[in-house]
Amino acid sequence: MGQQSGKRLSRKERERREHRRLILEAAEELFARKGFHATSVQEIADEAEFSVGSLYNLFESKERLYHELIEMRADQYLRKLDQRLDEADGPVDKVRAAVRCKLDFFEEHRQFFHIFGNFVSGAESASPPMLSKRCLEIHGRIHRQLESVFEAGIREGIFADIDPVLAVLVLEGTTNAIIGEWIHTGARALESINPGTVEQILFHGLLDGTANE
Amino acid sequence: MGQQSGKRLSRKERERREHRRLILEAAEELFARKGFHATSVQEIADEAEFSVGSLYNLFESKERLYHELIEMRADQYLRKLDQRLDEADGPVDKVRAAVRCKLDFFEEHRQFFHIFGNFVSGAESASPPMLSKRCLEIHGRIHRQLESVFEAGIREGIFADIDPVLAVLVLEGTTNAIIGEWIHTGARALESINPGTVEQILFHGLLDGTANE
DNA sequence: GCTTATAATGAATGGAGGTTCATATTATGA
DNA sequence: TCATAATATGAACCTCCATTCATTATAAGC
């Protein structure tokens, strides 16, 4: 009985995963709207149309559920970023790709930005129980990916000779602020903000290129 | 008895304020380290060496205490920013002043960054009970101040013709990311990050000025 | 010193919510 | 159809606090 070999999963296992997915989605919605502490397990279960007990059959604890949610999205994002970077040619295009990738991702997972936001600000030890090892690792990988793009660009003389770590921070900080504002003002889609303008600023800065000082 | 006219406060009143200050400081330390929900009123009282009851004589509720703390720092920051902007001459210098002001402020109130971070990411409705009206108003004022700097700069042809709102977001996002990283890595002081470099990037962008495309 | 007003105290209260587990339900297979 | 295993359920349990308030300590006025 049971455990199929290789790819194929038993119906049981497929159902289990589907149920987990449903609960994770319900949780995302609630965590995003009300935060970790203000969301009760009962509410999550209700929203997903399961009992509390079932939820606890699928997840070890509320905290673990929270972590798995973040890990899921972080993984998803990392995969998307890797792919887009791979498709792009040359440092400038790769930076463009990274910006678009992030905007696209958070347009699709708008709610997640509220959750993600908690660890933007370096709030590791904060209330929603600190990120899991796994998350920090993904975060590190994303940064390293981007750093290497800048390193390449600097080597090729395309980017100014700036600490790549700083460059990544500027990239991340800028996109975060823009996404935050965009979500905050409830704009329907990111059309309202032209990604080209963002890139324009990132690449050329705020000063008028024609004038001086 | 009591209520002095004009400036002079009764000893009672002065003590009252001093006690409030002590509690706010203790609360800042704890909220920053553990977040709003994970910090108990008992702990705050202990840290400040008061009884829980006394704390409740001085503050209406835990939530109000939290809000007053944020309002206090936000006020402080707004005053500092106004002053620095006033002292600076011309748009470029004013932007420089704004960057330095922020770096200075969070170097002095490092802990507060963790609390502040919660609302950077547009997490208005999140767990630490949504910002007070007052806070949002201060936040708005800060942004408007900066926007007007950019507007002036654009009018004078010094800055590129970019939506001032966007320019402010870039400024805020960049500095947030840098301060976050700086605190995160536990650097002793902001010397480790040269503000000049930050300004360099903000003004001139990431591309090498000498090369092209 | 005595009386009264003012402030400080911390044990008791009440409510909220994470987790468990005895029971009920459904699926499986003979 | 019945016996057995696997799942689902939600009420009860237990812990943790925010808040209150009767009591005690302190200060002010006489």
Coordinates of C-alpha atoms (C1' of nucleotides) in Angstrom, one line a residue:
Chain A
M1 CA 0.0 0.0 0.0
G2 CA 0.7 3.7 -0.1
Q3 CA 4.1 5.2 -0.9
Q4 CA 4.6 5.3 -4.6
S5 CA 8.1 5.3 -5.9
G6 CA 9.6 8.2 -7.8
K7 CA 7.5 11.2 -9.0
R8 CA 4.0 9.9 -8.6
L9 CA 2.4 10.7 -5.3
S10 CA -0.5 8.8 -3.7
R11 CA -3.9 10.4 -3.8
K12 CA -3.6 10.7 0.0
E13 CA -0.4 12.6 -0.3
R14 CA -1.8 14.8 -3.1
E15 CA -4.8 15.7 -0.9
R16 CA -2.6 16.4 2.0
R17 CA -0.6 18.9 0.0
E18 CA -3.7 20.5 -1.4
H19 CA -5.1 20.9 2.1
R20 CA -1.8 22.4 3.3
R21 CA -1.9 24.8 0.3
L22 CA -5.4 25.9 1.1
I23 CA -4.5 26.6 4.7
L24 CA -1.3 28.5 3.7
E25 CA -3.4 30.7 1.5
A26 CA -5.9 31.5 4.1
A27 CA -3.1 32.2 6.5
E28 CA -1.4 34.5 4.1
E29 CA -4.5 36.5 3.7
L30 CA -5.0 36.9 7.4
F31 CA -1.4 37.4 8.4
A32 CA -1.1 40.1 5.8
R33 CA -4.2 41.9 7.0
K34 CA -3.9 41.6 10.7
G35 CA -0.3 40.4 11.5
F36 CA 0.9 37.3 13.2
H37 CA -0.2 37.9 16.7
A38 CA -3.6 39.3 15.9
T39 CA -4.5 36.4 13.8
S40 CA -5.8 33.4 15.7
V41 CA -5.5 29.8 14.6
Q42 CA -9.2 29.5 14.8
E43 CA -9.6 32.2 12.3
I44 CA -7.2 30.6 9.9
A45 CA -9.0 27.3 10.2
D46 CA -12.4 29.0 9.6
E47 CA -11.2 30.9 6.6
A48 CA -9.8 27.7 5.1
E49 CA -12.9 25.7 6.1
F50 CA -11.1 23.2 8.2
S51 CA -11.3 22.5 11.9
V52 CA -8.5 23.6 14.3
G53 CA -7.6 20.0 14.8
S54 CA -7.1 19.3 11.2
L55 CA -4.9 22.3 10.9
Y56 CA -2.8 20.9 13.7
N57 CA -2.6 17.6 11.8
L58 CA -1.1 19.4 8.9
F59 CA 1.1 21.9 10.7
E60 CA 3.2 21.6 13.8
S61 CA 2.3 25.0 15.2
K62 CA 1.1 28.4 14.4
E63 CA 4.7 29.6 14.2
R64 CA 5.8 26.8 11.9
L65 CA 2.9 27.6 9.7
Y66 CA 4.0 31.2 9.5
H67 CA 7.5 30.2 8.6
E68 CA 6.5 27.7 6.0
L69 CA 4.4 30.4 4.4
I70 CA 7.3 32.7 4.1
E71 CA 9.6 30.0 3.0
M72 CA 7.2 29.1 0.2
R73 CA 7.1 32.6 -1.2
A74 CA 10.8 33.2 -0.7
D75 CA 11.5 30.0 -2.7
Q76 CA 9.1 31.0 -5.4
Y77 CA 10.7 34.4 -5.7
L78 CA 14.2 33.1 -5.8
R79 CA 13.3 30.7 -8.6
K80 CA 11.7 33.4 -10.5
L81 CA 14.7 35.7 -10.1
D82 CA 17.2 33.1 -11.1
Q83 CA 15.2 32.4 -14.2
R84 CA 14.8 36.1 -15.2
L85 CA 18.5 36.9 -14.5
D86 CA 19.4 33.9 -16.7
E87 CA 17.3 35.2 -19.6
A88 CA 18.8 38.7 -19.4
D89 CA 21.9 39.6 -21.2
G90 CA 24.5 41.9 -19.7
P91 CA 24.6 43.7 -16.3
V92 CA 22.2 46.5 -17.3
D93 CA 19.6 44.2 -18.6
K94 CA 20.0 41.9 -15.6
V95 CA 19.3 44.8 -13.2
R96 CA 16.3 45.7 -15.3
A97 CA 15.2 42.1 -15.1
A98 CA 15.6 42.1 -11.3
V99 CA 13.5 45.2 -10.9
R100 CA 10.7 43.9 -13.2
C101 CA 10.8 40.5 -11.5
K102 CA 10.3 42.1 -8.1
L103 CA 7.5 44.3 -9.2
D104 CA 5.8 41.4 -11.0
F105 CA 6.1 39.2 -8.0
F106 CA 4.6 41.6 -5.6
E107 CA 1.9 42.6 -8.0
E108 CA 0.9 38.9 -8.0
H109 CA 1.4 38.4 -4.3
R110 CA 0.4 41.8 -3.1
Q111 CA -0.7 40.6 0.3
F112 CA 2.7 39.0 0.9
F113 CA 4.4 42.3 0.9
H114 CA 2.9 43.1 4.3
I115 CA 4.4 40.0 5.7
F116 CA 7.7 40.3 3.8
G117 CA 7.9 43.9 5.1
N118 CA 8.5 42.8 8.6
F119 CA 11.9 41.6 7.8
V120 CA 12.9 44.3 5.4
S121 CA 13.7 46.6 8.2
G122 CA 16.2 44.2 9.8
A123 CA 13.7 43.3 12.4
E124 CA 15.1 39.9 13.0
S125 CA 14.4 39.6 16.6
A126 CA 10.9 41.1 16.4
S127 CA 7.5 39.8 17.3
P128 CA 6.6 37.7 14.4
P129 CA 9.0 35.1 15.6
M130 CA 12.1 35.8 13.7
L131 CA 12.8 34.3 10.3
S132 CA 13.7 30.7 10.0
K133 CA 17.2 29.7 9.1
R134 CA 16.0 28.7 5.7
C135 CA 14.6 32.2 5.1
L136 CA 17.7 34.0 6.0
E137 CA 19.6 31.7 3.7
I138 CA 17.3 32.5 0.8
H139 CA 17.6 36.1 1.5
G140 CA 21.3 35.8 1.5
R141 CA 21.3 34.0 -1.8
I142 CA 19.1 36.7 -3.4
H143 CA 21.5 39.4 -2.3
R144 CA 24.5 37.4 -3.5
Q145 CA 23.0 36.9 -6.9
L146 CA 22.4 40.6 -7.3
E147 CA 25.8 41.5 -6.0
S148 CA 27.5 39.4 -8.6
V149 CA 25.5 41.2 -11.3
F150 CA 26.9 44.5 -10.0
E151 CA 30.4 43.1 -9.7
A152 CA 30.3 42.0 -13.3
G153 CA 29.0 45.4 -14.4
I154 CA 31.7 47.1 -12.5
R155 CA 34.4 44.9 -13.9
E156 CA 33.1 45.6 -17.4
G157 CA 33.2 49.3 -16.6
I158 CA 29.5 49.7 -17.1
F159 CA 28.7 50.5 -13.5
A160 CA 30.4 53.1 -11.4
D161 CA 32.9 51.7 -8.9
I162 CA 30.5 51.3 -6.0
D163 CA 30.5 48.7 -3.3
P164 CA 28.2 46.0 -4.8
V165 CA 26.6 45.4 -1.4
L166 CA 25.6 49.1 -1.3
A167 CA 24.3 48.9 -4.8
V168 CA 22.1 46.0 -3.9
L169 CA 20.8 47.8 -0.9
V170 CA 19.9 50.8 -3.1
L171 CA 18.2 48.5 -5.5
E172 CA 16.2 46.7 -2.8
G173 CA 15.4 49.8 -0.8
T174 CA 14.2 51.7 -3.8
T175 CA 11.9 48.9 -5.0
N176 CA 10.6 48.3 -1.5
A177 CA 9.7 51.9 -1.1
I178 CA 7.9 52.0 -4.4
I179 CA 6.0 48.8 -3.9
G180 CA 5.1 49.9 -0.5
E181 CA 3.7 53.2 -1.7
W182 CA 2.0 51.5 -4.6
I183 CA 0.2 49.1 -2.4
H184 CA -0.5 51.7 0.2
T185 CA -2.3 54.0 -2.3
G186 CA -4.3 51.0 -3.5
A187 CA -3.3 51.5 -7.1
R188 CA -4.9 48.8 -9.2
A189 CA -1.7 47.7 -11.0
L190 CA 1.8 48.7 -11.2
E191 CA 1.1 50.4 -14.5
S192 CA 0.6 53.5 -12.4
I193 CA 4.3 53.4 -11.8
N194 CA 6.5 53.2 -14.8
P195 CA 9.3 50.7 -14.2
G196 CA 11.3 52.5 -16.7
T197 CA 11.3 55.6 -14.5
V198 CA 12.6 53.5 -11.6
E199 CA 15.4 52.2 -13.7
Q200 CA 16.1 55.6 -15.0
I201 CA 16.7 56.8 -11.5
L202 CA 18.7 53.8 -10.5
F203 CA 21.0 54.2 -13.4
H204 CA 21.3 57.9 -13.9
G205 CA 20.4 59.3 -10.5
L206 CA 18.3 62.3 -9.6
L207 CA 20.3 65.0 -11.1
D208 CA 19.5 66.3 -14.5
G209 CA 22.1 64.8 -16.9
T210 CA 22.4 68.0 -19.0
A211 CA 22.9 70.6 -16.2
N212 CA 25.7 70.5 -13.6
E213 CA 26.0 70.7 -9.8
Chain B
M1 CA -2.4 75.4 44.7
G2 CA -0.9 73.6 41.7
Q3 CA -1.2 74.8 38.1
Q4 CA 1.4 77.4 37.5
S5 CA 0.8 79.8 34.8
G6 CA 2.9 80.1 31.7
K7 CA 6.2 78.1 31.3
R8 CA 7.0 77.0 34.9
L9 CA 5.6 73.6 35.8
S10 CA 4.9 72.4 39.3
R11 CA 7.3 69.9 40.8
K12 CA 4.5 67.4 40.6
E13 CA 4.1 67.9 36.9
R14 CA 7.9 67.8 36.3
E15 CA 8.1 64.5 38.2
R16 CA 5.2 63.1 36.3
R17 CA 6.9 63.9 33.0
E18 CA 10.2 62.5 34.1
H19 CA 8.5 59.2 35.1
R20 CA 6.7 59.1 31.8
R21 CA 10.0 59.6 30.1
L22 CA 11.7 56.8 32.0
I23 CA 8.9 54.4 31.1
L24 CA 8.9 55.4 27.5
E25 CA 12.6 54.7 27.3
A26 CA 12.2 51.3 28.9
A27 CA 9.4 50.5 26.5
E28 CA 11.5 51.6 23.5
E29 CA 14.2 49.2 24.5
L30 CA 11.8 46.3 24.9
F31 CA 9.5 47.0 22.0
A32 CA 12.6 47.3 19.7
R33 CA 14.1 44.0 20.9
K34 CA 11.0 41.9 21.2
G35 CA 8.2 43.6 19.4
F36 CA 4.9 44.9 20.7
H37 CA 3.0 41.7 21.4
A38 CA 5.9 39.8 22.9
T39 CA 6.6 42.6 25.4
S40 CA 4.5 42.5 28.5
V41 CA 3.4 45.5 30.5
Q42 CA 5.0 43.8 33.6
E43 CA 8.3 43.7 31.8
I44 CA 8.2 47.4 30.9
A45 CA 7.3 48.3 34.5
D46 CA 10.1 46.2 35.8
E47 CA 12.7 47.6 33.4
A48 CA 11.7 51.1 34.4
E49 CA 11.5 50.2 38.1
F50 CA 7.9 51.1 38.6
S51 CA 4.9 49.0 39.5
V52 CA 2.3 48.0 36.9
G53 CA -0.2 50.2 38.6
S54 CA 2.0 53.2 38.4
L55 CA 2.5 52.7 34.7
Y56 CA -1.2 52.7 34.3
N57 CA -1.4 55.9 36.3
L58 CA 0.8 57.5 33.7
F59 CA -0.5 55.8 30.5
E60 CA -3.9 54.9 29.5
S61 CA -3.0 51.5 28.0
K62 CA -0.2 49.5 26.5
E63 CA -1.3 50.5 23.0
R64 CA -1.4 54.2 23.9
L65 CA 2.1 53.9 25.4
Y66 CA 3.3 52.4 22.2
H67 CA 1.7 55.2 20.1
E68 CA 3.1 57.9 22.4
L69 CA 6.5 56.5 22.0
I70 CA 6.4 56.6 18.2
E71 CA 4.8 60.0 18.2
M72 CA 7.6 61.3 20.5
R73 CA 10.3 60.1 18.1
A74 CA 8.5 61.1 15.0
D75 CA 8.1 64.6 16.4
Q76 CA 11.7 64.8 17.3
Y77 CA 12.7 63.7 13.8
L78 CA 10.5 66.2 12.1
R79 CA 11.9 69.0 14.2
K80 CA 15.4 68.0 13.4
L81 CA 14.7 67.6 9.7
D82 CA 13.0 71.0 9.5
Q83 CA 16.0 72.6 11.2
R84 CA 18.6 70.9 8.9
L85 CA 16.6 71.7 5.8
D86 CA 16.4 75.3 6.9
E87 CA 20.2 75.5 7.4
A88 CA 20.9 74.0 4.0
D89 CA 21.2 76.1 0.8
G90 CA 19.7 75.0 -2.5
P91 CA 18.1 71.7 -3.4
V92 CA 21.2 69.6 -3.7
D93 CA 22.4 70.6 -0.3
K94 CA 19.0 70.1 1.2
V95 CA 18.9 66.6 -0.1
R96 CA 22.3 66.0 1.4
A97 CA 21.1 67.5 4.7
A98 CA 18.1 65.2 4.7
V99 CA 20.2 62.1 4.2
R100 CA 22.7 63.1 7.0
C101 CA 19.8 64.0 9.2
K102 CA 18.3 60.6 8.9
L103 CA 21.5 58.8 9.3
D104 CA 22.3 60.9 12.4
F105 CA 18.9 60.4 13.9
F106 CA 19.0 56.6 13.6
E107 CA 22.6 56.4 14.8
E108 CA 21.4 58.1 17.9
H109 CA 18.2 56.1 18.2
R110 CA 19.3 52.9 16.8
Q111 CA 16.7 50.8 18.6
F112 CA 13.9 52.9 17.3
F113 CA 14.6 51.7 13.8
H114 CA 13.2 48.3 14.6
I115 CA 9.9 49.9 15.7
F116 CA 9.9 52.4 12.9
G117 CA 10.5 49.6 10.4
N118 CA 7.1 48.2 11.0
F119 CA 5.4 51.0 9.2
V120 CA 8.0 51.5 6.5
S121 CA 6.6 48.6 4.6
G122 CA 3.1 50.0 4.4
A123 CA 2.0 47.7 7.1
E124 CA -0.7 50.0 8.4
S125 CA -3.2 47.5 9.5
A126 CA -0.6 45.2 10.9
S127 CA -0.2 43.8 14.4
P128 CA 1.4 46.5 16.3
P129 CA -1.9 48.4 16.3
M130 CA -1.8 50.6 13.3
L131 CA -0.2 54.0 13.7
S132 CA -2.1 56.8 15.3
K133 CA -3.6 59.7 13.3
R134 CA -0.9 61.9 14.6
C135 CA 1.8 59.6 13.3
L136 CA 0.5 59.4 9.9
E137 CA 0.2 63.1 9.8
I138 CA 3.9 63.6 10.8
H139 CA 4.8 61.0 8.2
G140 CA 2.9 63.0 5.6
R141 CA 4.5 66.2 6.6
I142 CA 8.0 64.7 6.3
H143 CA 7.2 63.5 2.8
R144 CA 5.8 66.8 1.8
Q145 CA 8.8 68.7 3.0
L146 CA 11.1 66.5 0.9
E147 CA 8.8 66.7 -2.1
S148 CA 9.0 70.4 -2.1
V149 CA 12.7 70.2 -2.1
F150 CA 12.6 68.1 -5.2
E151 CA 10.0 70.3 -6.8
A152 CA 12.3 73.3 -6.3
G153 CA 15.2 71.4 -7.7
I154 CA 13.3 70.4 -10.8
R155 CA 12.0 73.9 -11.3
E156 CA 15.6 75.2 -11.2
G157 CA 16.6 72.5 -13.7
I158 CA 19.0 70.9 -11.2
F159 CA 17.1 67.7 -10.8
A160 CA 15.8 65.5 -13.7
D161 CA 12.1 65.9 -14.4
I162 CA 11.0 63.0 -12.1
D163 CA 7.8 62.8 -10.1
P164 CA 8.8 64.3 -6.8
V165 CA 6.8 61.7 -5.0
L166 CA 8.9 59.0 -6.6
A167 CA 12.1 60.9 -5.8
V168 CA 11.2 60.9 -2.1
L169 CA 10.4 57.2 -2.2
V170 CA 13.8 56.6 -3.7
L171 CA 15.5 58.7 -1.1
E172 CA 13.6 57.1 1.8
G173 CA 13.9 53.6 0.5
T174 CA 17.6 53.9 -0.1
T175 CA 18.3 55.3 3.3
N176 CA 16.1 52.8 5.0
A177 CA 17.9 49.9 3.3
I178 CA 21.2 51.2 4.3
I179 CA 20.3 51.9 7.9
G180 CA 18.8 48.5 8.1
E181 CA 21.8 46.8 6.8
W182 CA 24.1 49.0 8.9
I183 CA 22.2 48.1 12.1
H184 CA 21.8 44.5 11.0
T185 CA 25.6 44.0 10.6
G186 CA 26.1 45.6 14.0
A187 CA 28.6 48.1 12.7
R188 CA 29.7 50.4 15.4
A189 CA 28.9 53.7 13.8
L190 CA 27.8 55.0 10.4
E191 CA 31.4 55.8 9.6
S192 CA 31.5 52.4 8.0
I193 CA 29.1 53.7 5.4
N194 CA 30.2 56.8 3.7
P195 CA 27.2 59.2 3.4
G196 CA 29.0 60.7 0.4
T197 CA 28.7 57.4 -1.4
V198 CA 25.0 57.3 -0.7
E199 CA 24.6 60.8 -2.1
Q200 CA 26.8 59.9 -5.1
I201 CA 24.4 57.1 -6.0
L202 CA 21.3 59.1 -5.4
F203 CA 22.5 62.0 -7.6
H204 CA 24.4 60.2 -10.3
G205 CA 23.0 56.7 -10.3
L206 CA 24.7 53.4 -10.6
L207 CA 26.1 53.8 -14.1
D208 CA 29.7 54.9 -14.7
G209 CA 29.5 58.5 -15.8
T210 CA 32.3 58.1 -18.3
A211 CA 31.1 55.0 -20.1
N212 CA 27.7 54.8 -21.8
E213 CA 24.7 52.4 -21.9
Chain C
dG1 C1' 1.6 65.0 65.2
dC2 C1' -2.6 64.4 62.9
dT3 C1' -5.6 64.4 59.0
dT4 C1' -6.5 64.4 54.4
dA5 C1' -5.2 64.2 49.6
dT6 C1' -2.3 62.1 46.4
dA7 C1' 0.4 58.5 44.4
dA8 C1' 2.3 53.6 44.4
dT9 C1' 1.6 48.9 44.7
dG10 C1' 0.8 44.1 43.1
dA11 C1' -2.5 40.4 43.8
dA12 C1' -6.8 39.2 41.8
dT13 C1' -9.8 39.3 37.6
dG14 C1' -11.2 38.2 33.1
dG15 C1' -10.6 37.2 28.6
dA16 C1' -8.1 35.5 24.7
dG17 C1' -6.2 32.1 22.2
dG18 C1' -2.6 28.1 21.2
dT19 C1' -2.6 23.3 21.8
dT20 C1' -4.4 18.7 23.0
dC21 C1' -7.2 14.7 22.8
dA22 C1' -11.3 11.8 23.4
dT23 C1' -14.8 11.2 20.2
dA24 C1' -17.1 11.1 15.7
dT25 C1' -16.6 10.6 10.9
dT26 C1' -15.1 8.8 6.8
dA27 C1' -12.4 5.7 3.9
dT28 C1' -10.4 1.0 3.1
dG29 C1' -10.5 -3.7 2.2
dA30 C1' -12.2 -8.3 3.1
Chain D
dT1 C1' -21.9 -5.7 5.1
dC2 C1' -18.8 -5.4 8.7
dA3 C1' -14.2 -4.5 11.0
dT4 C1' -10.4 -1.6 11.1
dA5 C1' -7.5 2.1 10.1
dA6 C1' -7.0 6.8 9.0
dT7 C1' -8.8 11.6 9.4
dA8 C1' -11.5 15.2 11.0
dT9 C1' -13.5 17.6 14.8
dG10 C1' -14.1 21.2 18.4
dA11 C1' -14.8 21.5 23.4
dA12 C1' -11.8 21.6 27.3
dC13 C1' -7.4 22.8 29.1
dC14 C1' -3.9 25.7 30.3
dT15 C1' -1.0 29.5 30.0
dC16 C1' -0.3 34.2 29.5
dC17 C1' -1.2 38.9 30.0
dA18 C1' -3.7 43.6 30.0
dT19 C1' -6.2 45.9 33.1
dT20 C1' -8.4 47.0 37.7
dC21 C1' -8.8 48.3 42.4
dA22 C1' -8.6 47.6 47.4
dT23 C1' -4.8 48.4 50.2
dT24 C1' -0.5 50.7 51.7
dA25 C1' 2.8 54.3 51.6
dT26 C1' 3.9 59.0 50.9
dA27 C1' 3.3 64.0 50.9
dA28 C1' 0.8 68.3 52.1
dG29 C1' -1.6 71.3 54.9
dC30 C1' -2.8 72.6 59.4

